[in-house]
Coordinates of C-alpha atoms in Angstrom, one line a residue:
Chain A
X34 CA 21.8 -47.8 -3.8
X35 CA 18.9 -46.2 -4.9
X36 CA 16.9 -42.7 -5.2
X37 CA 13.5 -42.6 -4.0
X38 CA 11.8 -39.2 -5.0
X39 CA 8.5 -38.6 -4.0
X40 CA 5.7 -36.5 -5.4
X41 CA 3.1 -35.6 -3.0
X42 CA 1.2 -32.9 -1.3
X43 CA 2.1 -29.7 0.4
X44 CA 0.8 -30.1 3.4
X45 CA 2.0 -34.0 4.1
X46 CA 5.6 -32.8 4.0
X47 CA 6.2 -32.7 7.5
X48 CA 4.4 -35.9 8.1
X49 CA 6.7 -37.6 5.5
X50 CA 10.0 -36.1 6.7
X51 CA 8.9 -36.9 10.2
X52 CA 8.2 -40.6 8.9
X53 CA 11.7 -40.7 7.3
X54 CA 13.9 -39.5 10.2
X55 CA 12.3 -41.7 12.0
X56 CA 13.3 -44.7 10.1
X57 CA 16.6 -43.6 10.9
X58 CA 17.2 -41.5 7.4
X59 CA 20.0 -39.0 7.5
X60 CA 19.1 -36.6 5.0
X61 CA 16.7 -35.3 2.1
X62 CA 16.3 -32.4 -0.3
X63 CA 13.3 -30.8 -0.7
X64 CA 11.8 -28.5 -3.5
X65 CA 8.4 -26.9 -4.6
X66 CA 7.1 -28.3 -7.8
X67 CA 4.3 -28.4 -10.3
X68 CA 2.5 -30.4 -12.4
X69 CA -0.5 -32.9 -12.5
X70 CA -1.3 -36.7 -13.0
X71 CA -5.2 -38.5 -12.6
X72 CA -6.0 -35.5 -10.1
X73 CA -5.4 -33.0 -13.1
X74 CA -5.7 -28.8 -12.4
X75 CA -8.8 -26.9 -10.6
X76 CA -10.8 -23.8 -11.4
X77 CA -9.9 -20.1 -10.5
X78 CA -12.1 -17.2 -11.0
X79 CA -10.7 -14.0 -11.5
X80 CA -13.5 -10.9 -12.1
X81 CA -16.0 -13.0 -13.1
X82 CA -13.3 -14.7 -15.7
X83 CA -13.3 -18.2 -15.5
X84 CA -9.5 -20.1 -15.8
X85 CA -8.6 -23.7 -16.1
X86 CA -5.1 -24.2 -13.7
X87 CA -3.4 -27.3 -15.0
X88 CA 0.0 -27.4 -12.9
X89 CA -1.2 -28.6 -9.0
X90 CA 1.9 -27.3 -6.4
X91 CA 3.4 -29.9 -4.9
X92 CA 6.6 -31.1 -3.2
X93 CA 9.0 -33.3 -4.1
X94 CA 11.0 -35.2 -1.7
X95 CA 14.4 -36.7 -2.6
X96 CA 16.1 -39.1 -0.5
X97 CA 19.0 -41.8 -1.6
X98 CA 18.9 -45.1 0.6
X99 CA 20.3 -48.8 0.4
X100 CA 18.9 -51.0 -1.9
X101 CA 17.8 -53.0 1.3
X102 CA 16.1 -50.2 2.7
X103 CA 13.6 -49.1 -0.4
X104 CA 10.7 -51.3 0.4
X105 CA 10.9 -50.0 4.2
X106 CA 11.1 -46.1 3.2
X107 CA 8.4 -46.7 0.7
X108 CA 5.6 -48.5 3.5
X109 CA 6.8 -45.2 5.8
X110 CA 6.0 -42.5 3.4
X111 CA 3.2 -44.6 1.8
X112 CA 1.6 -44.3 5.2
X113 CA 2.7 -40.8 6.0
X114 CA 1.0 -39.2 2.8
X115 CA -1.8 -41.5 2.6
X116 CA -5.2 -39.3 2.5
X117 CA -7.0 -41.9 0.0
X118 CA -7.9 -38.6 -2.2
X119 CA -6.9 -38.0 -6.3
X120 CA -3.7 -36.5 -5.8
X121 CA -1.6 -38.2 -3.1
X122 CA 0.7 -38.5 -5.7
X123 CA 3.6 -41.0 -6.6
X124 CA 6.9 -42.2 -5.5
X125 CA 10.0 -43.3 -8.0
X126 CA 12.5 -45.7 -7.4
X127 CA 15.6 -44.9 -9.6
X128 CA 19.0 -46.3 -9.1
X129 CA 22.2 -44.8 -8.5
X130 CA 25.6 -45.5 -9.5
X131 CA 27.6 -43.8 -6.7
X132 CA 27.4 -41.1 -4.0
X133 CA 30.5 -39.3 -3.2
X134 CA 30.8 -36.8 0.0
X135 CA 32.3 -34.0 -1.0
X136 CA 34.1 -32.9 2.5
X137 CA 35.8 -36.3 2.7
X138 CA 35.7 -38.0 -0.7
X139 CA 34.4 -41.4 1.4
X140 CA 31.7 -42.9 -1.9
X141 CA 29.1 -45.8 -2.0
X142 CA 27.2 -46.6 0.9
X143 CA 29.8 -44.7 3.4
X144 CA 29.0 -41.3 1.8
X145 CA 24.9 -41.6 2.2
Chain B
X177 CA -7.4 32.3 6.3
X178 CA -8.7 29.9 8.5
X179 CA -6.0 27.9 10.4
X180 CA -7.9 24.7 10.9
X181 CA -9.2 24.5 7.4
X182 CA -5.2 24.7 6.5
X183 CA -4.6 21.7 9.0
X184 CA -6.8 19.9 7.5
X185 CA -6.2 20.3 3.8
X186 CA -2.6 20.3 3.9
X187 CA -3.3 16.5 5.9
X188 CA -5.8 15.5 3.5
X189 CA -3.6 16.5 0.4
X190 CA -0.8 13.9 2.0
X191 CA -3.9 11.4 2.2
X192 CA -4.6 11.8 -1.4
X193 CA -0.8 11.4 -2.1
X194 CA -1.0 8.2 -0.1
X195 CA -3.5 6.8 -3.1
X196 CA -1.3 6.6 -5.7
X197 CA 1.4 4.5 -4.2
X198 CA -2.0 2.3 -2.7
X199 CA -3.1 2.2 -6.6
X200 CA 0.3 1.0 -7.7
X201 CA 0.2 -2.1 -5.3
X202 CA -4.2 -2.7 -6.7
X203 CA -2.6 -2.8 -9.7
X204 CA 0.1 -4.7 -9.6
X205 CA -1.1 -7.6 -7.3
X206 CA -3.4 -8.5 -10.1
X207 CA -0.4 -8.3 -12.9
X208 CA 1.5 -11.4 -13.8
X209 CA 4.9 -11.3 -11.6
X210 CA 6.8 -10.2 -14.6
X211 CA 5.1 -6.9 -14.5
X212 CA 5.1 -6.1 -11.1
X213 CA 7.6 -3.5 -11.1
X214 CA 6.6 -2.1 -14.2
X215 CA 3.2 -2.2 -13.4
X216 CA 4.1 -0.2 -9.9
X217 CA 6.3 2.2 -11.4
X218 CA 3.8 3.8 -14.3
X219 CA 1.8 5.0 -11.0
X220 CA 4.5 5.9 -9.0
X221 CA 6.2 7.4 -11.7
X222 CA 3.4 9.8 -12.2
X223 CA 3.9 11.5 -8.8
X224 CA 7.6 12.5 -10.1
X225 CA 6.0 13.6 -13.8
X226 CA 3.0 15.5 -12.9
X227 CA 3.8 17.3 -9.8
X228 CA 6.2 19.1 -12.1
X229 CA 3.6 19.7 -15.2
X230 CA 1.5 21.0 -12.3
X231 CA 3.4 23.3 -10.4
X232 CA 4.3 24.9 -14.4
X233 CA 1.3 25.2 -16.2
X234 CA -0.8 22.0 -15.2
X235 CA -2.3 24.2 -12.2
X236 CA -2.5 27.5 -13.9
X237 CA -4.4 25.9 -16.5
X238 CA -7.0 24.2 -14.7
X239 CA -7.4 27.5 -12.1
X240 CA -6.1 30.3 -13.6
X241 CA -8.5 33.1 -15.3
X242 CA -11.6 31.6 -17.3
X243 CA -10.9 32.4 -20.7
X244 CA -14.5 31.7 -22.6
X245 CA -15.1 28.5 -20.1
X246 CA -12.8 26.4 -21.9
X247 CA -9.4 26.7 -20.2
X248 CA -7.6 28.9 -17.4
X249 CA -5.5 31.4 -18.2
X250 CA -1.7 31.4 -18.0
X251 CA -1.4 33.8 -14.6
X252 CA -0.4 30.5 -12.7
X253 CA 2.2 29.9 -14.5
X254 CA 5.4 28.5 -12.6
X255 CA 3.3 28.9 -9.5
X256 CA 3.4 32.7 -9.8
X257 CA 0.8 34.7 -7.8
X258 CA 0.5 31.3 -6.0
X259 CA 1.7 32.3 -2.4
X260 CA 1.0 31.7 1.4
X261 CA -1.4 34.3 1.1
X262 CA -5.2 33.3 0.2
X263 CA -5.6 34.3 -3.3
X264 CA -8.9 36.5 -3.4
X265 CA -11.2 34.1 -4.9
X266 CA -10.3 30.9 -5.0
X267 CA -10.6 28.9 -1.8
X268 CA -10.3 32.0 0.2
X269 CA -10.1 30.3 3.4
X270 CA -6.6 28.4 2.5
X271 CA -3.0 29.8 1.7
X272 CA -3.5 29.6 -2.4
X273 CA -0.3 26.6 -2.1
X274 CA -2.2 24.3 -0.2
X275 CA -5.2 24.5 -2.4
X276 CA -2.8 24.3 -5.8
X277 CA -0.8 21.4 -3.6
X278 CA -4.4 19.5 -2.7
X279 CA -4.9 19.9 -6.3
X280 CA -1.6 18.3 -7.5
X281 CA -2.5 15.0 -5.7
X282 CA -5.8 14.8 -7.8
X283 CA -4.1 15.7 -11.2
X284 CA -1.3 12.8 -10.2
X285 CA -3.7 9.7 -9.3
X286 CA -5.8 10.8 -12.7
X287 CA -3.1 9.4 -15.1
X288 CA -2.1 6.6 -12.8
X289 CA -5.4 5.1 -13.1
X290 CA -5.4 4.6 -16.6
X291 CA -2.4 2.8 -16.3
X292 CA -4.8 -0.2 -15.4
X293 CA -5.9 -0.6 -19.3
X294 CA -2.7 -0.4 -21.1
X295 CA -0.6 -2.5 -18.0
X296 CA 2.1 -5.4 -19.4
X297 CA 2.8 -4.1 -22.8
X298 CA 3.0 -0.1 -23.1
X299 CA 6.7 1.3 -23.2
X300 CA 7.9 3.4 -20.7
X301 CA 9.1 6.1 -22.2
X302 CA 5.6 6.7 -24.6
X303 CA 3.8 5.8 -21.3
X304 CA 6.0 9.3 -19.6
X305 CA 5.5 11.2 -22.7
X306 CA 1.9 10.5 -23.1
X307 CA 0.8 11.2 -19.9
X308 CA 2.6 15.0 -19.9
X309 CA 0.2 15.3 -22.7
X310 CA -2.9 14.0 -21.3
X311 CA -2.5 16.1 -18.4
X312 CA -2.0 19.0 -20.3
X313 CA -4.9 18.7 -23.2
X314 CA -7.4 16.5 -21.4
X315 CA -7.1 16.9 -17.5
X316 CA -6.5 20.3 -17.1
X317 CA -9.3 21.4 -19.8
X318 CA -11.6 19.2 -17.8
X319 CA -10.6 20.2 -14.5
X320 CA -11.2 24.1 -15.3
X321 CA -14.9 23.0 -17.0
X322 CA -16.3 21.1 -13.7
X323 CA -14.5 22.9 -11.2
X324 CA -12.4 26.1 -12.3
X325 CA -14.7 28.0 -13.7
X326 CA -15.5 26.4 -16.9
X327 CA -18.8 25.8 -18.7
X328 CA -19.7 22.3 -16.9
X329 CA -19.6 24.2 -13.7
X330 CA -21.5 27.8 -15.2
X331 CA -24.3 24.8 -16.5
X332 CA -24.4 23.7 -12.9
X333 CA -23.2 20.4 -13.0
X334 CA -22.3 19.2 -10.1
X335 CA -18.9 16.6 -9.2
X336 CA -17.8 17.0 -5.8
X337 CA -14.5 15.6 -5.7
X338 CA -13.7 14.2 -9.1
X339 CA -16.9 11.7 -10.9
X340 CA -15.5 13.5 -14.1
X341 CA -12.6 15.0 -13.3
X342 CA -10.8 12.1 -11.7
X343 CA -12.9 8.8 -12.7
X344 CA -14.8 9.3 -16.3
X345 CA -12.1 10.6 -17.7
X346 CA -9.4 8.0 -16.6
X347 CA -12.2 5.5 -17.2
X348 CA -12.9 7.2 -20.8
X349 CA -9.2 7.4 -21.6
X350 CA -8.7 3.9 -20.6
X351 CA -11.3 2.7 -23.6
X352 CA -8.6 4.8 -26.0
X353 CA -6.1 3.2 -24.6
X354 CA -7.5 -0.1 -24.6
X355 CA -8.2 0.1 -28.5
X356 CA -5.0 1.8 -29.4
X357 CA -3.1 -0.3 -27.9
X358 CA -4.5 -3.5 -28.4
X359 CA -4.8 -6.7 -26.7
X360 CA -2.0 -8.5 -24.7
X361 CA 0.1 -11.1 -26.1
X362 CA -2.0 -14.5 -25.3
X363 CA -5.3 -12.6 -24.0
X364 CA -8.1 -15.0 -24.5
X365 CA -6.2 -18.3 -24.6
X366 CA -3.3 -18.0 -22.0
X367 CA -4.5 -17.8 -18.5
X368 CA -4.1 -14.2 -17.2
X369 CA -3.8 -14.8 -13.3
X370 CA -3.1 -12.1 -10.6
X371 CA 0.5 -13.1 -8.7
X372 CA -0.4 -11.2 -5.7
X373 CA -4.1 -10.2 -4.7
X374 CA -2.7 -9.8 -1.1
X375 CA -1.0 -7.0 -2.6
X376 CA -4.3 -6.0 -4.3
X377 CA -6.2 -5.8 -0.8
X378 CA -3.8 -3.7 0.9
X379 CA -4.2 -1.4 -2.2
X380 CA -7.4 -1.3 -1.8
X381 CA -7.1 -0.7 1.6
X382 CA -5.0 2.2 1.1
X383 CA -7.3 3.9 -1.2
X384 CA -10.3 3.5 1.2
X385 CA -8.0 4.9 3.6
X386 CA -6.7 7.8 1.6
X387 CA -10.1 8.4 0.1
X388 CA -11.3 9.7 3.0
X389 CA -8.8 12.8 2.3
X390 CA -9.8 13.3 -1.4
X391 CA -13.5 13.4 -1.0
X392 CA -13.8 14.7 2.9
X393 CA -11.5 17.3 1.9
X394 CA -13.3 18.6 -1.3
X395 CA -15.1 20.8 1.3
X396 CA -12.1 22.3 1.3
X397 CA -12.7 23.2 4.8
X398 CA -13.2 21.3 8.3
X399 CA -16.6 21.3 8.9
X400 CA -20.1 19.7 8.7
X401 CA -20.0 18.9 4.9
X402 CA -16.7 17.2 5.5
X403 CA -17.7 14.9 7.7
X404 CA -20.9 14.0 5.9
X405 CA -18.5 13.5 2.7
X406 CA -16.6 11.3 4.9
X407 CA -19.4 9.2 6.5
X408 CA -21.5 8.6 2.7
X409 CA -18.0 8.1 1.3
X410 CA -17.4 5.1 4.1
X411 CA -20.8 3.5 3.9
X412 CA -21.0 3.6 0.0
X413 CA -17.8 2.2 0.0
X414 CA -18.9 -0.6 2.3
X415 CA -22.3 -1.3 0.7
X416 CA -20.5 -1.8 -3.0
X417 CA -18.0 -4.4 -1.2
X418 CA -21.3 -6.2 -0.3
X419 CA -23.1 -5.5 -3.7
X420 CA -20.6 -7.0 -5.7
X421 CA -20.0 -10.1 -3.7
X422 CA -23.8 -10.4 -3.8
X423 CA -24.0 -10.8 -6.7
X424 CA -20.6 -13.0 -8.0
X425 CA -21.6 -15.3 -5.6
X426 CA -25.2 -15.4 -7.7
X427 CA -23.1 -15.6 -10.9
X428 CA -20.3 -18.1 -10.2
X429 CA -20.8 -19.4 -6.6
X430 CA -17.9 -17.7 -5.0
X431 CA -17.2 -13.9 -3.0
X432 CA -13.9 -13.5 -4.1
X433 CA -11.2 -11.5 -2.5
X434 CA -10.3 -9.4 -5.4
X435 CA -14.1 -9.3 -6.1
X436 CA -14.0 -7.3 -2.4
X437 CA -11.6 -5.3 -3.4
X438 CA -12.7 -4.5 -6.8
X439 CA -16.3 -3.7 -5.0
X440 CA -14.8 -1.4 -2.8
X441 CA -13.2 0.5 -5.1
X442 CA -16.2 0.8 -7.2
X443 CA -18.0 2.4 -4.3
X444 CA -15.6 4.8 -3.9
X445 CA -15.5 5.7 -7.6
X446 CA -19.5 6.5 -7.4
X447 CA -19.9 8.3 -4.2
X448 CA -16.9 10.6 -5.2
X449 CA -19.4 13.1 -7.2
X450 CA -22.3 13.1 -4.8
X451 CA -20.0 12.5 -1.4
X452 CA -20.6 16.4 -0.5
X453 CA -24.6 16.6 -2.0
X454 CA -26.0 13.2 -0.6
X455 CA -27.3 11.8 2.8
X456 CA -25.9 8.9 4.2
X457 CA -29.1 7.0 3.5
X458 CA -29.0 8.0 -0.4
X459 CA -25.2 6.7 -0.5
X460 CA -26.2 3.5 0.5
X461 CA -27.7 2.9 -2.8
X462 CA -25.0 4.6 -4.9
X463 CA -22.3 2.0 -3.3
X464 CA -25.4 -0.7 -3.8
X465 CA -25.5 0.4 -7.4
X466 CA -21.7 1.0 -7.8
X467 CA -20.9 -2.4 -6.8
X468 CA -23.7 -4.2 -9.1
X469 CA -22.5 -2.2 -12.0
X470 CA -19.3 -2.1 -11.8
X471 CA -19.8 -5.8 -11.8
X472 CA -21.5 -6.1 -14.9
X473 CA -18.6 -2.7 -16.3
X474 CA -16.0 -5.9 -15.9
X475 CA -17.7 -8.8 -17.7
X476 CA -18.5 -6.0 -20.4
X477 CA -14.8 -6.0 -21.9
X478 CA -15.2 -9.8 -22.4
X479 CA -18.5 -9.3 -24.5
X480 CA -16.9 -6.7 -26.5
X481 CA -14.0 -8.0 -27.0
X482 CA -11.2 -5.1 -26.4
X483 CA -8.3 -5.8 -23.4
X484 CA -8.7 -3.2 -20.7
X485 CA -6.4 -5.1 -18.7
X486 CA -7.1 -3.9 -14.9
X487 CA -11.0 -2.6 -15.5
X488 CA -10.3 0.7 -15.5
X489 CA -13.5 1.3 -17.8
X490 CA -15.7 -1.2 -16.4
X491 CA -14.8 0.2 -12.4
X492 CA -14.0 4.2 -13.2
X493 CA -15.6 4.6 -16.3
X494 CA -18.8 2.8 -15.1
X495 CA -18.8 4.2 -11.7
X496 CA -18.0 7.4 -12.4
X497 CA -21.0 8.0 -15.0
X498 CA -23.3 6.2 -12.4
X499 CA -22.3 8.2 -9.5
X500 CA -22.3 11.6 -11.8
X501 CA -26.0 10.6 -12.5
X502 CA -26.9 8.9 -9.1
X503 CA -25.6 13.0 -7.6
X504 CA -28.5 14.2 -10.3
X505 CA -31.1 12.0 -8.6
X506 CA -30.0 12.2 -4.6
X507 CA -28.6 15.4 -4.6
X508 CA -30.3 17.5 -1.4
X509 CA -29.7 21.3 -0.6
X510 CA -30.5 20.3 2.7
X511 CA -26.9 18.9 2.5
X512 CA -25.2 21.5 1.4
X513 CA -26.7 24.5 -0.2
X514 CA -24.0 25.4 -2.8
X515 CA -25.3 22.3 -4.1
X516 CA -29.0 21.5 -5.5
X517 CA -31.7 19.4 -5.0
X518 CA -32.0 16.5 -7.6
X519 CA -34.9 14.2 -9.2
X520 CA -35.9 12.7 -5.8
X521 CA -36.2 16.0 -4.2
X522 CA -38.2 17.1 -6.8
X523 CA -35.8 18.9 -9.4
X524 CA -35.8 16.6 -12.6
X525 CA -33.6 19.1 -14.4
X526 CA -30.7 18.7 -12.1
X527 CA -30.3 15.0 -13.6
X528 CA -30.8 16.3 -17.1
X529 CA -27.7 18.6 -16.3
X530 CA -25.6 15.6 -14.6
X531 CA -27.1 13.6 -18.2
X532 CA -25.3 16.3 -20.3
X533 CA -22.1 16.5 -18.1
X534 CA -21.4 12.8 -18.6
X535 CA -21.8 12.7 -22.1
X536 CA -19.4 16.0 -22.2
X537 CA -17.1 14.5 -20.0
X538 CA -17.0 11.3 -22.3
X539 CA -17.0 12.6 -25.6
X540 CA -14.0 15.3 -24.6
X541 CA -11.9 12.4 -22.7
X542 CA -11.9 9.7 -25.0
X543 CA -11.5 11.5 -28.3
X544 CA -9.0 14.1 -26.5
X545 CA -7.2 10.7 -25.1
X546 CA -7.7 8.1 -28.7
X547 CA -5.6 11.5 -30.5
X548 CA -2.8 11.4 -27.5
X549 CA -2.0 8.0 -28.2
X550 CA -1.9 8.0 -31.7
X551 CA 0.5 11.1 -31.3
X552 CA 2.6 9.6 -29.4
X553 CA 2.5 6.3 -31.3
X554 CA 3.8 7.5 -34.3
X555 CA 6.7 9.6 -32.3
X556 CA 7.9 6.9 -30.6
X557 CA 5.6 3.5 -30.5
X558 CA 3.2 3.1 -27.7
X559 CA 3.6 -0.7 -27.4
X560 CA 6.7 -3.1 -26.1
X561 CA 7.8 -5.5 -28.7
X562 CA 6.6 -9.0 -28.8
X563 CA 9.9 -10.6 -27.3
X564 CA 9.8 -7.6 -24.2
X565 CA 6.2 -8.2 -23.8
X566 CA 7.2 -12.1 -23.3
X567 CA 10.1 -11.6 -20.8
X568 CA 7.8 -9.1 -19.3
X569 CA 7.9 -5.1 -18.5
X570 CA 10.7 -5.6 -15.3
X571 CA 13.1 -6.2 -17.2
X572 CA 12.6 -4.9 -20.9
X573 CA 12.0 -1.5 -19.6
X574 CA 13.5 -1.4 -16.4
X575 CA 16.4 -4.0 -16.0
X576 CA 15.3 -5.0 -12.9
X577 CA 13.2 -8.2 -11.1
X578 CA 10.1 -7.6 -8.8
X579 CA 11.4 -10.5 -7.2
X580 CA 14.6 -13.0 -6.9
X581 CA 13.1 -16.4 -6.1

């Protein structure tokens, strides 16, 4: 099994969950993040006072999928939050040891 | 008594009331979100504080008996004489409460505004005591000189709802407090970013909206010169919005929303003194000129290096002093008679007069305001302490979260 957490934009989350449920994936968990890569922070002026903003909000995107399944999942949302712009940001592929579902204590592939 | 002068002040006292809480949520948008409530609460905190001082002895020295043109006498006091009768020379038209009431909201909003140049690190509790004080030795004293009676208003200087009583001498104490005080934790290499400038533009919004009661109703009465205050007050208002974006878009390429709402209040701040003297025409150019300036007021603290957190100098203390002496130069008897005509109408030494008022008004507020808060700093400590200042004014002084997220 394996975790694939993406880190994209904003605005390409519903494209990307869209992408993923339709590739037949049963579940994510969402949540609003910082930070910056190549695309680094942007400008704000504030009263004349110029500020350098460093941390970029976007979204990250968990889901956990077979092993067999990674290179599928990562074409989908490849081509879901594509916009050839600095900043589409990155996916991960990390592995997992076990997945347990809490309700019926089924693990491993079962419990996904 | 006139019964539809009394409508109308008691309404436009409620609409000046209706600033401070509009203030509170200016000033706090542009805090960081650890401030927010504390930010909120120095404003709203002065309507509970000074409608007391003012019903004791606030009011009674501002309008009670001249004594020497320095400071009404103590007849007042504890709102005695101070019926729903008109008293017999003051604001003869209006039961004496709703003038002293109309009064109250002015001498409220006053403190609140300096809270701008101290927000994010002055304590509570100094911040309560302090302004007591201020409204006692600085505000009333000036109140009674520009419009009680005092020598200001026996030279003829002219402020028609509050250029020096309401915005130089915020704006003036604001410097004090600015250098007494002390600059923010992190000011000049931490990035100081508004959290909410939605909340800013509905503050402004409510000001613009409640302005209409604190200048149209320093006629204190519903007629002609009430509505001109209204209309110069609205179209200076409007023309410093457009001045100030005019002119940070020249600068750094953007109209910002907070620079719109920053314009806007500086138009208000200048037409205040001149709202009841000026055409609609003239006020035009003292919003033009309010916005400009007010402008230039903001980028002044960064040049000189002191933290006036919110711009309360470089909006009040910079409008006010323009609009004083823009009231010295379009000032028209043709508008209202009690008034005078100024430099463009032929009468240089009216601006001479408004000249002399705003150095007054300067010199008494800012010295008056720099002892206050060294007063109350060695009672108590004006300033949070370096780890309340980090976690932030919510919940060092108040135990409590703006917001749960």
């Amino acid at each position: 099994m394996r975790k694939v957490e993406i880190i994209t934009r904003p605005f390409k989350l519903d494209d990307v969950k869209k992408a993923l449920t339709e590739l037949g994936i049963q579940g994510m968990t969402v949540s609003d993040v910082r930070g910056f890569g190549r695309q680094r922070g942007h400008k704000e002026v504030y009263r004349g006072a110029e500020y350098q903003v460093d941390f970029v909000p976007k979204v990250k995107i968990e889901v956990v999928v077979a092993a067999d399944r990674v290179a599928d999942v990562v074409k989908v949302v490849q081509d879901a939050a594509r916009t050839n712009q600095i900043g589409d940001g990155k996916i991960f592929v990390l592995p997992v040891e076990d997945v347990i579902r809490i309700r019926t204590g089924e693990a491993g592939r079962e419990a996904i | 008594m006139n019964p539809t002068d009394t409508a109308f002040i008691i309404v436009c006292a409620a609409l000046v009331m209706f600033m401070t809480p509009g203030l509170a949520l200016f000033y706090a948008g542009m805090t960081r979100s650890k401030n927010a409530l504390g930010t909120m609460m120095q404003s709203f905190a002065a309507i509970g504080v000074i409608s007391l001082v003012w019903m004791f002895w606030g009011y009674s020295l501002s309008f009670g008996t001249d004594l020497n043109g320095l400071i009404g006498g103590l007849d007042f006091l504890a709102l005695s004489g101070v019926g729903m009768q008109p008293h017999e020379s003051i604001a003869t038209n209006l039961p004496h409460m709703v003038f002293m009431i109309f009064q109250c909201m002015f001498a409220i909003i006053t403190p609140a505004l300096i809270t701008g140049a101290f927000a994010e690190r002055m304590r509570f509790s100094a911040f309560l005591i302090f302004i007591v004080l201020w409204c006692t030795f600085v505000y009333a004293p000036l109140c009674h000189w520009v419009w009680g009676g005092g020598w200001m208003f026996k030279m003829g200087a002219l402020d028609f709802a509050g250029g020096a009583v309401v915005h130089m001498s915020s704006g003036a104490a604001a410097l004090a407090a600015a250098l007494c005080l002390g600059k923010r934790k992190g000011y000049g290499t931490e990035p100081f970013i508004p959290h909410n400038l939605p909340m800013t533009v509905l503050g402004a919004g409510i000001l613009w909206f409640g302005w209409f009661g604190f200048n149209a109703g320093s006629a204190l009465a519903a007629n002609g010169l009430a509505a001109n205050a209204f209309v110069t007050t609205h179209v200076a208002t409007a023309a410093a919005m457009l001045g100030w974006l005019v002119v940070e878009k020249l600068k750094t390429g953007h109209a910002t929303t907070l620079g719109a709402a920053s314009g806007a209040v500086a138009g208000m701040v200048a037409i205040t003194p001149a709202a009841g003297f000026v055409t609609p025409m003239a006020s035009i150019v003292i919003g033009l000129g309010g916005g400009i300036l007010c402008y230039g007021g903001v980028l002044l603290k960064g040049k000189l290096g002191y933290d006036d957190a919110l711009d309360v100098v470089g909006v009040h203390g910079v409008g006010g002093s323009w609009g004083a002496l823009a009231t010295g130069l379009f000032c028209t008897t043709a508008i209202n008679e009690a008034g005078a005509d100024g430099l463009f109408y032929g009468n240089a030494a009216q601006a001479w007069t408004q000249f002399l008022s705003i150095l007054g008004t300067w010199a008494f507020c800012f010295i008056g305001s720099y002892i206050l808060f060294k007063v109350v700093d060695a009672m108590m400590g004006l300033r949070v302490g370096g780890e309340e200042e980090m976690r932030g004014l919510d919940l060092s002084q108040h135990s409590e979260a703006g917001y749960q997220i």
